[in-house]
Amino acid sequence: MFKELDPILHSQLRLAVMSLLISVKEAEFTFLKEKTNATAGNLSVQIQKLKEAGYIEIIKQFKDNYPQTICKITSFGVNAFEEYVKNLQSYLTNHK
Amino acid sequence: MEDNQKFSAEQSLQVIQAMIQKAKHDVANNSFYLLLWGWLIFIAALLNFGLMKFTRFEQPYLAWNLVWLGAIASIIKGIKDAKKITVKTFVGETMKVFGISQAILYFGLFFFFGKYDLWIVAFPLYILVYAVTCFFMGALMQFPLLKWTGLLCLPIMVIAVYVSFDWQLLLMALAILISYIIPGHVLSVKEKIQNK
């Protein structure tokens, strides 16, 4: 038996954002946009959903007079991501 | 990239792998500091040796003032990079703290050697610091060549303990050539390929 995959993470863009954030300390919105090739609007919506789930933290600040959005994975987000990968692995093992 | 919830488990795994790989490739370029400090120390050591051996200049140690150029260039590069940076990696942050710690260590050693006139032990100790630095940085950056070239400094340090001050200068130049300059150039080529 395997658990159902977390619907928050089982979305291509949200999963991509989480996979990027788990590998770094923090990343700017522009970095996530460049690496995922997503549109700014779509990315904004998806990171907001991750924030509402408590998986990431969003810091809005100014850098050299320009607005800057920084995203950081939370410890809750790390646990959810690890759980998702574990479930994914067990799903793939059972379906081989 | 779409917000697609109907993608398969295999695709899911591919997304995770691809993104982790992309984040990994965005590691800060470190060859600049290795090459800057490597060449400056190499030139300063040889200049000090040359001034001592082949001229009547009374203060050959003034050659080491070149390190101030390195300090200024490092600060300017650090400020410039901080403005451009869009992602902070754990490796990048550790390297930054390690760089600052090293600056404190070198300043502290310089102070002690000057205060107690211990210049005869200065270069073997600096070579030991290069060995530890390169070993640590090589491990952190997953760049094995730097680890091994760092370890190669250890026999040079042992030899340096048993030779006169002028020979220590040449050994210092050799140590920095092996531990900083050669891996620095190799890393620079790797970074250029990676950034293409």
XYZ file of C-alpha atoms in Angstrom:
292
model
C 0.000 0.000 0.000
C 1.174 3.513 -0.689
C -0.095 6.836 0.542
C -1.714 9.299 -1.834
C 0.683 11.907 -3.192
C 0.408 15.351 -1.569
C -1.828 17.374 -3.972
C -0.042 20.598 -3.089
C 3.243 19.137 -4.295
C 1.828 17.001 -7.099
C 1.768 19.908 -9.500
C 4.582 20.361 -11.985
C 5.405 23.979 -11.221
C 4.980 23.793 -7.436
C 7.108 20.650 -7.337
C 9.776 22.355 -9.468
C 9.843 25.339 -7.094
C 10.130 23.061 -4.061
C 12.903 21.001 -5.730
C 14.864 24.185 -6.418
C 14.335 25.581 -2.936
C 15.337 22.337 -1.197
C 18.753 22.552 -2.876
C 19.539 26.146 -1.857
C 19.364 28.366 1.228
C 17.067 30.928 -0.404
C 16.261 32.132 -3.919
C 14.898 35.249 -5.541
C 11.673 35.147 -7.551
C 13.678 35.934 -10.704
C 15.883 32.866 -10.136
C 12.820 30.597 -9.789
C 11.250 32.161 -12.892
C 14.409 31.641 -14.949
C 14.942 28.029 -13.855
C 11.317 26.909 -14.212
C 10.587 28.878 -17.418
C 7.229 29.831 -15.894
C 5.406 33.110 -16.448
C 5.601 35.639 -13.606
C 1.827 35.491 -13.054
C 1.625 31.708 -12.870
C 4.687 31.478 -10.646
C 3.245 34.131 -8.319
C 0.024 32.140 -7.895
C 1.861 28.868 -7.257
C 4.321 30.235 -4.703
C 1.382 31.844 -2.920
C -0.254 28.391 -2.671
C 2.968 26.936 -1.265
C 3.115 29.753 1.239
C -0.495 29.175 2.324
C 0.343 25.490 2.874
C 3.243 26.592 5.097
C 5.817 24.963 2.791
C 7.716 28.124 1.949
C 8.370 31.531 3.419
C 8.170 34.622 1.192
C 10.159 37.707 2.116
C 9.399 40.936 0.275
C 12.014 43.665 0.553
C 13.866 46.346 -1.384
C 17.336 45.911 -2.879
C 18.971 48.975 -4.480
C 15.534 50.664 -4.598
C 13.973 47.725 -6.483
C 11.404 45.369 -4.956
C 12.797 41.931 -4.294
C 10.928 38.716 -3.462
C 12.900 36.010 -1.719
C 11.592 32.464 -1.215
C 12.837 30.043 1.391
C 11.690 26.509 2.165
C 10.404 25.960 5.738
C 11.181 22.897 7.897
C 7.530 21.901 7.429
C 8.083 22.158 3.667
C 11.239 20.028 3.885
C 9.289 17.294 5.743
C 6.434 17.456 3.200
C 8.905 17.227 0.304
C 10.701 14.254 1.876
C 7.373 12.526 2.506
C 6.338 13.202 -1.108
C 9.591 11.681 -2.445
C 9.170 8.659 -0.134
C 5.615 8.083 -1.369
C 6.731 8.573 -4.938
C 9.463 5.963 -4.527
C 7.076 3.443 -2.980
C 4.558 4.151 -5.764
C 7.206 3.559 -8.429
C 8.441 0.366 -6.715
C 4.910 -1.045 -6.488
C 4.142 -0.230 -10.105
C 7.274 -1.729 -11.671
C 6.227 25.246 -17.155
C 2.517 24.553 -16.629
C 0.623 23.944 -13.403
C -0.247 20.415 -14.440
C -1.670 18.089 -11.764
C -2.108 15.114 -14.095
C 1.512 14.309 -14.622
C 2.840 10.854 -13.850
C 5.051 9.696 -10.968
C 7.916 9.236 -13.438
C 7.505 12.807 -14.692
C 7.378 13.950 -11.116
C 10.741 12.323 -10.445
C 12.159 13.887 -13.616
C 11.062 17.362 -12.464
C 12.759 16.856 -9.084
C 15.998 15.612 -10.666
C 16.075 18.342 -13.320
C 15.492 21.163 -10.821
C 18.041 19.886 -8.300
C 20.547 19.681 -11.158
C 19.737 23.249 -12.263
C 20.200 24.588 -8.723
C 23.474 22.680 -8.377
C 24.855 24.281 -11.535
C 24.256 27.733 -10.179
C 27.085 27.496 -7.647
C 29.102 30.704 -7.384
C 32.318 30.941 -9.386
C 35.220 30.424 -7.022
C 38.218 30.335 -9.356
C 38.539 34.132 -9.232
C 39.701 34.165 -5.609
C 42.019 31.171 -6.039
C 43.711 32.784 -9.044
C 43.834 36.293 -7.590
C 45.433 35.219 -4.301
C 47.480 32.492 -5.927
C 49.189 34.795 -8.419
C 49.611 37.673 -5.916
C 51.303 35.482 -3.292
C 53.390 33.752 -5.985
C 54.646 37.093 -7.361
C 55.192 38.583 -3.879
C 57.237 35.561 -2.710
C 59.444 35.592 -5.827
C 59.789 39.381 -5.695
C 60.858 39.196 -2.041
C 63.371 36.475 -2.952
C 64.689 38.424 -5.951
C 65.064 41.670 -4.000
C 66.899 39.828 -1.195
C 69.239 37.843 -3.413
C 69.969 40.096 -6.352
C 69.662 43.680 -5.084
C 70.843 45.743 -2.154
C 67.333 46.897 -1.373
C 67.040 47.012 2.427
C 63.360 46.260 2.764
C 62.629 43.345 0.406
C 59.618 42.351 2.522
C 57.805 45.380 1.081
C 56.973 43.050 -1.840
C 54.212 41.674 0.400
C 52.335 44.954 0.131
C 50.882 43.345 -3.004
C 48.429 41.533 -0.716
C 46.629 44.846 -0.156
C 45.746 44.812 -3.856
C 44.231 41.374 -3.304
C 42.250 42.592 -0.308
C 40.836 45.566 -2.255
C 40.042 43.439 -5.340
C 38.356 40.781 -3.156
C 36.171 43.374 -1.415
C 35.143 45.001 -4.736
C 34.374 41.602 -6.301
C 32.421 40.553 -3.178
C 30.257 43.718 -3.306
C 29.665 43.356 -7.074
C 28.690 39.686 -6.761
C 26.351 40.412 -3.849
C 24.425 42.830 -6.088
C 24.071 40.292 -8.903
C 23.243 37.246 -6.816
C 19.710 35.817 -7.131
C 20.225 32.644 -5.130
C 22.042 31.783 -1.937
C 23.394 28.260 -1.741
C 24.641 26.556 1.420
C 28.046 26.020 -0.219
C 28.244 29.678 -1.306
C 27.352 30.938 2.161
C 29.886 28.601 3.822
C 32.575 29.759 1.385
C 31.810 33.381 2.250
C 32.118 32.785 6.003
C 35.245 30.690 5.419
C 36.803 33.515 3.366
C 36.161 36.038 6.149
C 37.547 33.584 8.752
C 40.679 33.213 6.662
C 41.174 36.966 6.438
C 40.953 37.109 10.275
C 43.397 34.182 10.582
C 45.984 35.738 8.241
C 45.719 39.107 9.981
C 46.126 37.404 13.397
C 49.148 35.384 12.257
C 50.733 38.461 10.662
C 50.269 40.334 13.953
C 51.868 37.546 16.052
C 54.788 36.992 13.694
C 55.531 40.724 13.701
C 55.081 41.203 17.454
C 57.355 38.267 18.457
C 59.654 38.443 15.412
C 58.786 34.892 14.373
C 59.270 35.337 10.637
C 61.374 32.168 10.430
C 58.277 30.062 11.242
C 55.872 32.273 9.256
C 56.151 30.629 5.842
C 55.970 26.977 6.983
C 52.844 27.949 8.943
C 51.323 29.786 5.994
C 51.985 26.708 3.820
C 50.188 24.590 6.452
C 47.237 27.004 6.306
C 47.160 26.665 2.485
C 47.079 22.882 2.853
C 44.124 22.999 5.285
C 42.331 25.688 3.246
C 42.584 23.795 -0.032
C 41.609 20.490 1.558
C 38.507 22.064 3.121
C 37.520 24.054 0.022
C 38.069 21.041 -2.244
C 35.801 18.920 -0.071
C 33.141 21.629 0.165
C 33.129 22.375 -3.560
C 33.371 18.667 -4.462
C 36.513 19.457 -6.406
C 38.937 16.609 -5.534
C 41.939 18.146 -7.344
C 41.979 21.001 -4.815
C 41.917 18.519 -1.929
C 44.918 16.645 -3.304
C 46.959 19.720 -4.207
C 46.280 20.965 -0.660
C 47.696 17.745 0.761
C 50.768 18.115 -1.482
C 51.607 21.244 0.529
C 52.283 19.148 3.640
C 55.657 17.717 2.505
C 56.587 21.222 1.253
C 55.802 22.556 4.735
C 58.024 19.899 6.364
C 60.918 20.784 4.026
C 60.362 24.505 4.694
C 60.936 23.954 8.426
C 64.506 22.744 7.734
C 65.711 25.348 5.230
C 66.813 28.988 5.443
C 64.436 31.944 5.057
C 65.282 32.629 1.388
C 64.603 29.001 0.435
C 61.343 29.201 2.387
C 60.272 31.981 0.016
C 60.809 29.717 -2.991
C 58.960 26.861 -1.272
C 56.121 29.261 -0.513
C 55.918 30.148 -4.226
C 55.954 26.431 -5.103
C 53.216 25.658 -2.537
C 50.944 28.408 -3.840
C 51.578 27.350 -7.451
C 50.513 23.784 -6.648
C 47.673 24.509 -4.253
C 46.043 27.666 -5.685
C 47.226 28.503 -9.201
C 47.039 25.099 -10.951
C 43.625 24.072 -9.470
C 42.441 27.673 -9.958
C 43.064 27.473 -13.722
C 41.457 24.017 -13.950
C 38.410 25.299 -12.025
C 38.228 28.377 -14.256
C 38.038 26.166 -17.368
C 35.342 24.018 -15.691
C 33.317 27.134 -14.789
C 33.557 28.480 -18.348
C 32.252 25.161 -19.727
C 29.476 25.091 -17.102
C 28.410 28.682 -17.782
C 28.249 28.221 -21.579
